[in-house]
Amino acid sequence: MLTAANLLENLLARARPVTETTTLPLADTLGRVLGEAQVSAITVPPLDNSAMDGYAVRVADIATVGTCLPVSQRITAGQVGAPLQPGTAARIFTGAPVPSGADAVLMQEDCVADDAFVTINKLPRPSENIRRAGEDIVPGAEILPAATRIGAAEMGLAASVGLAALPVLQRLKVACFFTGDELVTPGAALAPGQIYNSNRYTLTGLVNGLGCELIDLGIVPDTLEATTEAVRHAASVADVVVTSGGVSVGEADYVKAAVEALGKVEMWKVAMKPGKPIVYGRVDEADFIGLPGNPVSAFVTFCLFVRPFLLKRMGAARVLYQAFPVKAGFAWTRAGQRREFLRAGLEADAHGAVARLFPNQGSGVLTSCTWADGLIDIEIGQTVQPGDWVRFIPFSELLG
């Protein structure tokens, strides 16, 4: 069996990023991957501006607390005021350009004003509450590197320099199907021995969350013929095929055999728990990843392996999750032969975050995934005592 680290390394080595680009309106780029670096043509902010509602002043005009100055003008955001005359103050609002001649802005809370005068109750400091022109972006600065995944902040940054459209890589096509004669679509009645197909919604939700183009092929009967045809069709319409179920060694597990019949299986089985029976192969030009059928196993293996693989195939630069040290609020005394990923929640104590385990770590207990904040990564042979530092992978690093 491969180690989890070897599996991830080998998967990423086989991930071929898409290269074709298309230009989309900025509002339609959320979740897409930037095809080309973006450079600003403007200065942001374009002028020195006020960080507060208050009064623009000359520091030299205010020698003592209690100085009273006439208010010479009123400047709102989007309005350029006249130069500030010595011995006067300008009423100014957040974001408004600071008039030439002013070298500080006092918060209105530090002043007392009437219609014509303002009394200063605090000595100003040079440059106080002034945002300088270009302190964020200067012309020619690269604001977004190529291969950036575009989120809300990236969209806002592009808008701040006036970009109305962005070149993005073509969406990756991901086909999913799910094997098992026992599976039933929610909404239908369950016969004895049947279960609802939770993996369909877990995995398609994860694929959609990455911004891929999902091709949902539904449930496939447990026969070699049906599974082979499903693999053939999926590989013909998608860049990557992701399935759950049918990848173990049971008599009704046909997925691996179908991939071998149509293409090549390059990796099978990983020394981890949950999720040992995972398959990677190629069918024509499509990548194939078969995940276990147990709900937690499918969820965890997708997050740890499929997600970074798909991100690299999408052309993204940042594909790996980050883990963080936290204190264990549990004991783990069984030194396992496989790397284990335990569902855990974080609680705050006087010394920081403490990880607590979900009581039932079974691979079919999907409630553990909604309860938990992330995964505790237990290496092969590792034991843990309360208070030990452990490696924690938050779901915020694994979802979306």
Tab-separated table of C-alpha atoms in Angstrom:
chain	number	residue	atom	x	y	z
A	1	MET	CA	0.000	0.000	0.000
A	2	LEU	CA	1.029	3.561	-0.653
A	3	THR	CA	1.418	5.939	2.244
A	4	ALA	CA	-0.916	8.923	2.264
A	5	ALA	CA	2.028	11.220	1.512
A	6	ASN	CA	3.128	9.054	-1.437
A	7	LEU	CA	-0.388	8.935	-2.830
A	8	LEU	CA	-0.764	12.709	-2.726
A	9	GLU	CA	2.673	13.247	-4.234
A	10	ASN	CA	1.970	10.799	-7.064
A	11	LEU	CA	-1.462	12.238	-7.755
A	12	LEU	CA	-0.112	15.771	-8.036
A	13	ALA	CA	2.683	14.572	-10.303
A	14	ARG	CA	0.016	13.216	-12.685
A	15	ALA	CA	-2.226	16.301	-12.609
A	16	ARG	CA	-2.103	18.104	-15.963
A	17	PRO	CA	-3.346	21.683	-15.604
A	18	VAL	CA	-5.768	22.999	-18.194
A	19	THR	CA	-4.288	25.734	-20.384
A	20	GLU	CA	-7.150	27.132	-22.475
A	21	THR	CA	-8.461	30.508	-21.342
A	22	THR	CA	-11.626	32.520	-21.809
A	23	THR	CA	-12.472	36.082	-20.830
A	24	LEU	CA	-15.422	36.580	-18.490
A	25	PRO	CA	-17.127	39.610	-16.957
A	26	LEU	CA	-15.705	40.223	-13.506
A	27	ALA	CA	-19.004	39.325	-11.824
A	28	ASP	CA	-18.839	35.818	-13.348
A	29	THR	CA	-15.301	34.922	-12.246
A	30	LEU	CA	-15.929	33.762	-8.664
A	31	GLY	CA	-14.209	30.408	-8.092
A	32	ARG	CA	-12.372	30.451	-11.419
A	33	VAL	CA	-8.589	30.337	-11.890
A	34	LEU	CA	-6.848	33.348	-13.384
A	35	GLY	CA	-5.189	32.614	-16.715
A	36	GLU	CA	-2.864	35.623	-16.856
A	37	ALA	CA	-1.323	37.965	-14.294
A	38	GLN	CA	-3.175	41.249	-13.864
A	39	VAL	CA	-1.383	44.604	-13.592
A	40	SER	CA	-2.835	47.894	-12.383
A	41	ALA	CA	-2.873	50.901	-14.666
A	42	ILE	CA	-3.878	53.299	-11.894
A	43	THR	CA	-2.923	54.493	-8.421
A	44	VAL	CA	-4.999	53.303	-5.462
A	45	PRO	CA	-5.983	55.410	-3.657
A	46	PRO	CA	-5.655	58.051	-6.369
A	47	LEU	CA	-5.260	60.956	-3.913
A	48	ASP	CA	-4.401	61.424	-0.253
A	49	ASN	CA	-7.721	60.889	1.526
A	50	SER	CA	-9.229	60.944	4.961
A	51	ALA	CA	-9.493	57.775	7.018
A	52	MET	CA	-12.070	59.375	9.327
A	53	ASP	CA	-14.969	61.783	9.495
A	54	GLY	CA	-13.474	64.884	11.066
A	55	TYR	CA	-11.487	68.012	10.280
A	56	ALA	CA	-8.485	68.527	8.016
A	57	VAL	CA	-5.986	70.907	9.574
A	58	ARG	CA	-2.443	72.227	9.463
A	59	VAL	CA	-0.502	70.873	12.440
A	60	ALA	CA	1.399	74.173	12.705
A	61	ASP	CA	-1.886	76.038	13.295
A	62	ILE	CA	-2.657	74.106	16.506
A	63	ALA	CA	-0.166	74.856	19.252
A	64	THR	CA	-2.444	74.090	22.192
A	65	VAL	CA	-5.516	72.086	23.074
A	66	GLY	CA	-8.571	74.317	22.795
A	67	THR	CA	-7.471	76.119	19.643
A	68	CYS	CA	-10.505	77.402	17.734
A	69	LEU	CA	-10.389	77.583	13.924
A	70	PRO	CA	-12.916	78.804	11.364
A	71	VAL	CA	-14.311	76.053	9.130
A	72	SER	CA	-13.521	77.191	5.600
A	73	GLN	CA	-15.085	74.383	3.533
A	74	ARG	CA	-16.883	71.055	3.575
A	75	ILE	CA	-15.407	68.128	1.569
A	76	THR	CA	-17.292	64.898	0.918
A	77	ALA	CA	-16.062	61.699	-0.768
A	78	GLY	CA	-15.767	62.232	-4.502
A	79	GLN	CA	-15.274	65.995	-4.136
A	80	VAL	CA	-11.894	67.747	-4.436
A	81	GLY	CA	-11.709	70.711	-2.090
A	82	ALA	CA	-9.850	73.985	-2.419
A	83	PRO	CA	-6.371	74.369	-0.891
A	84	LEU	CA	-6.599	74.787	2.875
A	85	GLN	CA	-5.871	78.344	3.898
A	86	PRO	CA	-3.564	78.827	6.916
A	87	GLY	CA	-5.439	79.244	10.175
A	88	THR	CA	-8.559	77.374	8.988
A	89	ALA	CA	-9.973	73.835	9.126
A	90	ALA	CA	-11.947	71.847	6.556
A	91	ARG	CA	-14.865	69.646	7.504
A	92	ILE	CA	-14.027	66.324	5.836
A	93	PHE	CA	-15.596	62.886	5.528
A	94	THR	CA	-14.132	59.402	5.231
A	95	GLY	CA	-12.660	58.792	1.787
A	96	ALA	CA	-12.694	62.444	0.763
A	97	PRO	CA	-9.483	63.862	-0.750
A	98	VAL	CA	-7.396	65.773	1.770
A	99	PRO	CA	-7.020	69.380	0.564
A	100	SER	CA	-3.547	70.555	-0.287
A	101	GLY	CA	-1.978	72.384	2.604
A	102	ALA	CA	-3.545	70.069	5.235
A	103	ASP	CA	-1.211	67.608	6.927
A	104	ALA	CA	-3.510	65.899	9.468
A	105	VAL	CA	-7.128	64.909	9.998
A	106	LEU	CA	-8.623	65.026	13.480
A	107	MET	CA	-11.518	62.714	14.318
A	108	GLN	CA	-14.763	64.557	14.899
A	109	GLU	CA	-14.856	62.947	18.375
A	110	ASP	CA	-11.793	65.057	19.275
A	111	CYS	CA	-13.448	68.285	18.212
A	112	VAL	CA	-16.397	70.495	19.156
A	113	ALA	CA	-17.979	72.375	16.273
A	114	ASP	CA	-20.767	74.758	15.388
A	115	ASP	CA	-21.727	76.081	11.971
A	116	ALA	CA	-18.680	78.274	11.521
A	117	PHE	CA	-15.936	77.201	13.953
A	118	VAL	CA	-14.317	74.073	15.359
A	119	THR	CA	-12.540	73.787	18.707
A	120	ILE	CA	-9.662	71.288	18.747
A	121	ASN	CA	-9.469	69.144	21.902
A	122	LYS	CA	-6.456	67.062	20.899
A	123	LEU	CA	-3.093	68.009	19.429
A	124	PRO	CA	-2.761	66.506	15.928
A	125	ARG	CA	0.220	64.543	14.688
A	126	PRO	CA	1.615	64.961	11.152
A	127	SER	CA	-0.137	62.570	8.688
A	128	GLU	CA	-2.649	61.472	11.343
A	129	ASN	CA	-5.688	59.749	9.775
A	130	ILE	CA	-4.466	60.380	6.215
A	131	ARG	CA	-4.329	57.522	3.716
A	132	ARG	CA	-1.626	58.347	1.221
A	133	ALA	CA	-2.046	58.144	-2.549
A	134	GLY	CA	-0.676	54.862	-3.859
A	135	GLU	CA	-0.225	53.288	-0.420
A	136	ASP	CA	-2.217	50.279	-1.681
A	137	ILE	CA	-1.405	50.060	-5.402
A	138	VAL	CA	0.884	51.938	-7.787
A	139	PRO	CA	0.698	51.867	-11.602
A	140	GLY	CA	2.432	48.818	-13.042
A	141	ALA	CA	2.043	46.726	-9.886
A	142	GLU	CA	0.992	43.116	-10.334
A	143	ILE	CA	-2.167	42.812	-8.277
A	144	LEU	CA	-3.140	39.222	-9.112
A	145	PRO	CA	-0.627	36.564	-10.240
A	146	ALA	CA	-1.553	33.976	-12.840
A	147	ALA	CA	-3.044	30.776	-11.387
A	148	THR	CA	-4.809	32.683	-8.587
A	149	ARG	CA	-8.169	31.226	-7.558
A	150	ILE	CA	-10.568	34.114	-7.656
A	151	GLY	CA	-12.527	34.749	-4.488
A	152	ALA	CA	-14.531	37.704	-3.262
A	153	ALA	CA	-11.418	39.638	-2.197
A	154	GLU	CA	-9.747	39.060	-5.575
A	155	MET	CA	-12.877	40.272	-7.384
A	156	GLY	CA	-12.919	43.390	-5.238
A	157	LEU	CA	-9.216	44.020	-5.863
A	158	ALA	CA	-9.705	43.708	-9.621
A	159	ALA	CA	-12.633	46.108	-9.446
A	160	SER	CA	-10.565	48.596	-7.428
A	161	VAL	CA	-8.264	49.129	-10.429
A	162	GLY	CA	-11.101	49.238	-12.924
A	163	LEU	CA	-10.901	45.756	-14.444
A	164	ALA	CA	-14.306	44.847	-15.894
A	165	ALA	CA	-13.301	41.393	-17.157
A	166	LEU	CA	-10.667	38.773	-16.428
A	167	PRO	CA	-9.001	36.001	-18.449
A	168	VAL	CA	-9.707	32.707	-16.689
A	169	LEU	CA	-8.840	29.104	-17.403
A	170	GLN	CA	-11.523	26.862	-18.846
A	171	ARG	CA	-13.574	25.031	-16.255
A	172	LEU	CA	-12.497	21.476	-15.486
A	173	LYS	CA	-15.166	18.901	-16.336
A	174	VAL	CA	-15.669	16.358	-13.559
A	175	ALA	CA	-18.026	13.417	-13.967
A	176	CYS	CA	-19.331	11.554	-10.907
A	177	PHE	CA	-21.222	8.298	-10.552
A	178	PHE	CA	-22.040	6.081	-7.604
A	179	THR	CA	-22.213	2.306	-7.479
A	180	GLY	CA	-24.385	0.121	-5.278
A	181	ASP	CA	-27.669	-1.735	-5.753
A	182	GLU	CA	-28.544	-0.761	-2.194
A	183	LEU	CA	-28.535	2.978	-2.995
A	184	VAL	CA	-31.775	4.932	-3.224
A	185	THR	CA	-32.280	8.579	-4.143
A	186	PRO	CA	-33.715	10.676	-1.296
A	187	GLY	CA	-37.453	11.123	-1.670
A	188	ALA	CA	-38.112	7.488	-2.559
A	189	ALA	CA	-39.199	4.892	-0.016
A	190	LEU	CA	-36.551	2.507	1.339
A	191	ALA	CA	-37.004	-1.219	0.889
A	192	PRO	CA	-35.380	-3.586	3.395
A	193	GLY	CA	-31.577	-3.487	3.006
A	194	GLN	CA	-31.534	-0.202	1.115
A	195	ILE	CA	-29.921	3.113	2.132
A	196	TYR	CA	-30.121	6.635	0.817
A	197	ASN	CA	-27.303	7.758	-1.459
A	198	SER	CA	-25.583	10.362	0.706
A	199	ASN	CA	-22.296	10.208	-1.222
A	200	ARG	CA	-23.942	11.639	-4.319
A	201	TYR	CA	-24.716	14.844	-2.485
A	202	THR	CA	-21.483	14.967	-0.516
A	203	LEU	CA	-19.216	14.512	-3.529
A	204	THR	CA	-21.187	16.591	-6.025
A	205	GLY	CA	-21.333	19.344	-3.413
A	206	LEU	CA	-17.556	19.173	-3.002
A	207	VAL	CA	-16.998	19.263	-6.770
A	208	ASN	CA	-19.370	22.194	-7.213
A	209	GLY	CA	-17.655	23.986	-4.335
A	210	LEU	CA	-14.388	23.936	-6.273
A	211	GLY	CA	-15.964	25.619	-9.279
A	212	CYS	CA	-15.670	22.615	-11.600
A	213	GLU	CA	-18.254	21.773	-14.261
A	214	LEU	CA	-20.105	18.854	-12.703
A	215	ILE	CA	-21.472	15.994	-14.802
A	216	ASP	CA	-23.659	13.968	-12.428
A	217	LEU	CA	-24.253	10.480	-13.839
A	218	GLY	CA	-26.168	9.215	-10.817
A	219	ILE	CA	-26.338	5.636	-9.547
A	220	VAL	CA	-24.864	2.741	-11.558
A	221	PRO	CA	-26.031	-0.871	-11.017
A	222	ASP	CA	-23.610	-3.354	-9.473
A	223	THR	CA	-22.675	-5.273	-12.609
A	224	LEU	CA	-19.398	-5.322	-14.513
A	225	GLU	CA	-21.193	-4.450	-17.750
A	226	ALA	CA	-23.008	-1.414	-16.311
A	227	THR	CA	-19.909	-0.206	-14.471
A	228	THR	CA	-17.714	-0.571	-17.554
A	229	GLU	CA	-20.194	1.369	-19.674
A	230	ALA	CA	-20.443	4.079	-17.014
A	231	VAL	CA	-16.652	4.442	-16.895
A	232	ARG	CA	-16.462	4.527	-20.691
A	233	HIS	CA	-19.133	7.216	-20.981
A	234	ALA	CA	-17.772	9.305	-18.106
A	235	ALA	CA	-14.256	9.269	-19.571
A	236	SER	CA	-15.616	10.411	-22.938
A	237	VAL	CA	-17.337	13.521	-21.558
A	238	ALA	CA	-15.098	14.624	-18.662
A	239	ASP	CA	-11.513	15.537	-17.826
A	240	VAL	CA	-11.697	13.708	-14.490
A	241	VAL	CA	-14.009	10.924	-13.306
A	242	VAL	CA	-14.692	10.588	-9.568
A	243	THR	CA	-16.730	7.699	-8.192
A	244	SER	CA	-17.591	6.216	-4.823
A	245	GLY	CA	-18.060	2.534	-4.056
A	246	GLY	CA	-17.000	-0.614	-5.839
A	247	VAL	CA	-13.243	-0.168	-5.362
A	248	SER	CA	-12.601	-2.800	-2.688
A	249	VAL	CA	-12.121	-6.542	-3.138
A	250	GLY	CA	-15.685	-7.795	-2.798
A	251	GLU	CA	-17.431	-9.926	-5.404
A	252	ALA	CA	-19.662	-6.971	-6.328
A	253	ASP	CA	-16.810	-4.428	-6.562
A	254	TYR	CA	-16.420	-3.819	-10.288
A	255	VAL	CA	-14.978	-0.320	-10.609
A	256	LYS	CA	-11.298	-1.256	-10.557
A	257	ALA	CA	-11.886	-4.071	-13.037
A	258	ALA	CA	-13.764	-1.716	-15.365
A	259	VAL	CA	-10.925	0.820	-15.337
A	260	GLU	CA	-8.389	-1.946	-15.993
A	261	ALA	CA	-10.475	-3.177	-18.932
A	262	LEU	CA	-10.663	0.269	-20.518
A	263	GLY	CA	-7.407	1.864	-19.465
A	264	LYS	CA	-4.830	1.488	-16.737
A	265	VAL	CA	-4.904	1.422	-12.943
A	266	GLU	CA	-1.751	3.138	-11.650
A	267	MET	CA	-2.403	3.237	-7.898
A	268	TRP	CA	-4.588	1.229	-5.544
A	269	LYS	CA	-4.903	1.236	-1.755
A	270	VAL	CA	-3.469	3.686	0.717
A	271	ALA	CA	-2.311	2.999	4.277
A	272	MET	CA	-4.778	5.317	5.987
A	273	LYS	CA	-7.988	5.186	7.954
A	274	PRO	CA	-10.671	5.930	6.925
A	275	GLY	CA	-10.207	5.301	3.236
A	276	LYS	CA	-7.915	2.393	2.390
A	277	PRO	CA	-9.475	1.306	-0.954
A	278	ILE	CA	-8.791	4.245	-3.268
A	279	VAL	CA	-8.001	3.823	-6.984
A	280	TYR	CA	-6.268	6.115	-9.466
A	281	GLY	CA	-6.041	5.333	-13.157
A	282	ARG	CA	-6.404	6.693	-16.670
A	283	VAL	CA	-9.007	5.928	-19.313
A	284	ASP	CA	-8.018	7.524	-22.609
A	285	GLU	CA	-7.373	11.199	-21.738
A	286	ALA	CA	-9.463	11.204	-18.577
A	287	ASP	CA	-8.135	10.767	-15.051
A	288	PHE	CA	-10.094	8.325	-12.888
A	289	ILE	CA	-10.274	8.393	-9.085
A	290	GLY	CA	-12.387	5.785	-7.329
A	291	LEU	CA	-13.181	6.512	-3.699
A	292	PRO	CA	-14.478	4.148	-1.008
A	293	GLY	CA	-18.211	3.784	-0.546
A	294	ASN	CA	-18.348	4.437	3.191
A	295	PRO	CA	-19.586	8.028	3.624
A	296	VAL	CA	-16.821	9.293	5.905
A	297	SER	CA	-14.156	7.532	3.859
A	298	ALA	CA	-15.446	9.159	0.664
A	299	PHE	CA	-15.580	12.595	2.306
A	300	VAL	CA	-12.120	12.425	3.892
A	301	THR	CA	-10.326	10.974	0.859
A	302	PHE	CA	-11.902	13.569	-1.413
A	303	CYS	CA	-10.771	16.396	0.880
A	304	LEU	CA	-7.215	15.099	1.318
A	305	PHE	CA	-6.471	13.801	-2.186
A	306	VAL	CA	-9.093	14.635	-4.805
A	307	ARG	CA	-9.393	18.297	-3.890
A	308	PRO	CA	-5.674	19.124	-4.350
A	309	PHE	CA	-5.590	16.992	-7.500
A	310	LEU	CA	-8.562	18.839	-9.004
A	311	LEU	CA	-7.155	22.222	-8.000
A	312	LYS	CA	-3.916	21.474	-9.812
A	313	ARG	CA	-5.860	20.208	-12.845
A	314	MET	CA	-7.820	23.472	-12.733
A	315	GLY	CA	-4.508	25.357	-12.987
A	316	ALA	CA	-4.476	26.789	-9.465
A	317	ALA	CA	-1.126	27.662	-7.887
A	318	ARG	CA	-2.118	26.922	-4.285
A	319	VAL	CA	-3.452	23.400	-3.989
A	320	LEU	CA	-2.257	22.005	-0.642
A	321	TYR	CA	-4.009	22.421	2.670
A	322	GLN	CA	-2.277	23.780	5.764
A	323	ALA	CA	-2.233	22.056	9.152
A	324	PHE	CA	-1.792	23.700	12.538
A	325	PRO	CA	-0.586	22.453	15.938
A	326	VAL	CA	-3.229	22.230	18.672
A	327	LYS	CA	-3.301	20.659	22.119
A	328	ALA	CA	-4.955	17.251	22.399
A	329	GLY	CA	-7.883	17.011	24.757
A	330	PHE	CA	-7.943	13.253	24.333
A	331	ALA	CA	-5.827	10.130	24.604
A	332	TRP	CA	-4.998	7.925	21.609
A	333	THR	CA	-3.151	4.877	22.892
A	334	ARG	CA	-3.549	2.491	19.983
A	335	ALA	CA	-0.453	2.688	17.756
A	336	GLY	CA	-1.969	1.898	14.361
A	337	GLN	CA	-0.475	0.428	11.214
A	338	ARG	CA	-2.210	3.044	9.082
A	339	ARG	CA	-2.190	6.838	9.228
A	340	GLU	CA	-5.449	7.942	10.827
A	341	PHE	CA	-7.506	11.062	10.299
A	342	LEU	CA	-9.802	11.613	13.261
A	343	ARG	CA	-12.787	13.937	13.224
A	344	ALA	CA	-12.285	16.538	15.961
A	345	GLY	CA	-13.800	19.741	17.270
A	346	LEU	CA	-11.942	22.661	18.817
A	347	GLU	CA	-12.719	24.086	22.235
A	348	ALA	CA	-11.105	27.114	23.849
A	349	ASP	CA	-9.446	26.890	27.241
A	350	ALA	CA	-7.160	29.220	29.192
A	351	HIS	CA	-4.152	28.191	27.072
A	352	GLY	CA	-5.720	28.248	23.612
A	353	ALA	CA	-7.497	25.710	21.414
A	354	VAL	CA	-7.943	22.109	22.548
A	355	ALA	CA	-9.049	19.334	20.204
A	356	ARG	CA	-11.788	16.895	21.259
A	357	LEU	CA	-12.630	13.756	19.307
A	358	PHE	CA	-16.070	12.797	18.088
A	359	PRO	CA	-17.010	9.772	20.207
A	360	ASN	CA	-17.601	7.416	17.263
A	361	GLN	CA	-14.854	7.444	14.623
A	362	GLY	CA	-16.521	4.824	12.415
A	363	SER	CA	-16.279	5.314	8.655
A	364	GLY	CA	-20.057	5.232	8.295
A	365	VAL	CA	-20.791	7.906	10.919
A	366	LEU	CA	-21.399	10.938	8.720
A	367	THR	CA	-22.615	13.012	11.682
A	368	SER	CA	-18.963	13.191	12.761
A	369	CYS	CA	-18.188	15.302	9.684
A	370	THR	CA	-20.866	17.891	10.410
A	371	TRP	CA	-19.964	18.007	14.116
A	372	ALA	CA	-16.207	18.362	13.624
A	373	ASP	CA	-14.123	21.440	12.859
A	374	GLY	CA	-11.453	19.402	11.092
A	375	LEU	CA	-9.206	16.359	11.176
A	376	ILE	CA	-6.499	15.267	13.610
A	377	ASP	CA	-3.646	13.705	11.639
A	378	ILE	CA	-2.210	10.690	13.521
A	379	GLU	CA	0.902	9.212	11.943
A	380	ILE	CA	1.529	5.476	11.724
A	381	GLY	CA	2.616	4.234	15.150
A	382	GLN	CA	1.837	7.533	16.901
A	383	THR	CA	0.143	7.650	20.306
A	384	VAL	CA	-1.263	10.725	22.027
A	385	GLN	CA	-1.799	11.777	25.612
A	386	PRO	CA	-3.924	14.740	26.766
A	387	GLY	CA	-1.902	17.927	26.444
A	388	ASP	CA	0.313	16.639	23.609
A	389	TRP	CA	0.628	18.783	20.502
A	390	VAL	CA	-1.135	17.213	17.514
A	391	ARG	CA	-1.497	18.167	13.861
A	392	PHE	CA	-4.926	19.632	13.062
A	393	ILE	CA	-6.289	20.201	9.546
A	394	PRO	CA	-9.281	22.570	9.706
A	395	PHE	CA	-12.169	21.963	7.349
A	396	SER	CA	-11.755	25.595	6.259
A	397	GLU	CA	-8.585	24.353	4.501
A	398	LEU	CA	-10.328	21.389	2.893
A	399	LEU	CA	-13.679	22.673	1.680
A	400	GLY	CA	-14.154	24.996	-1.281
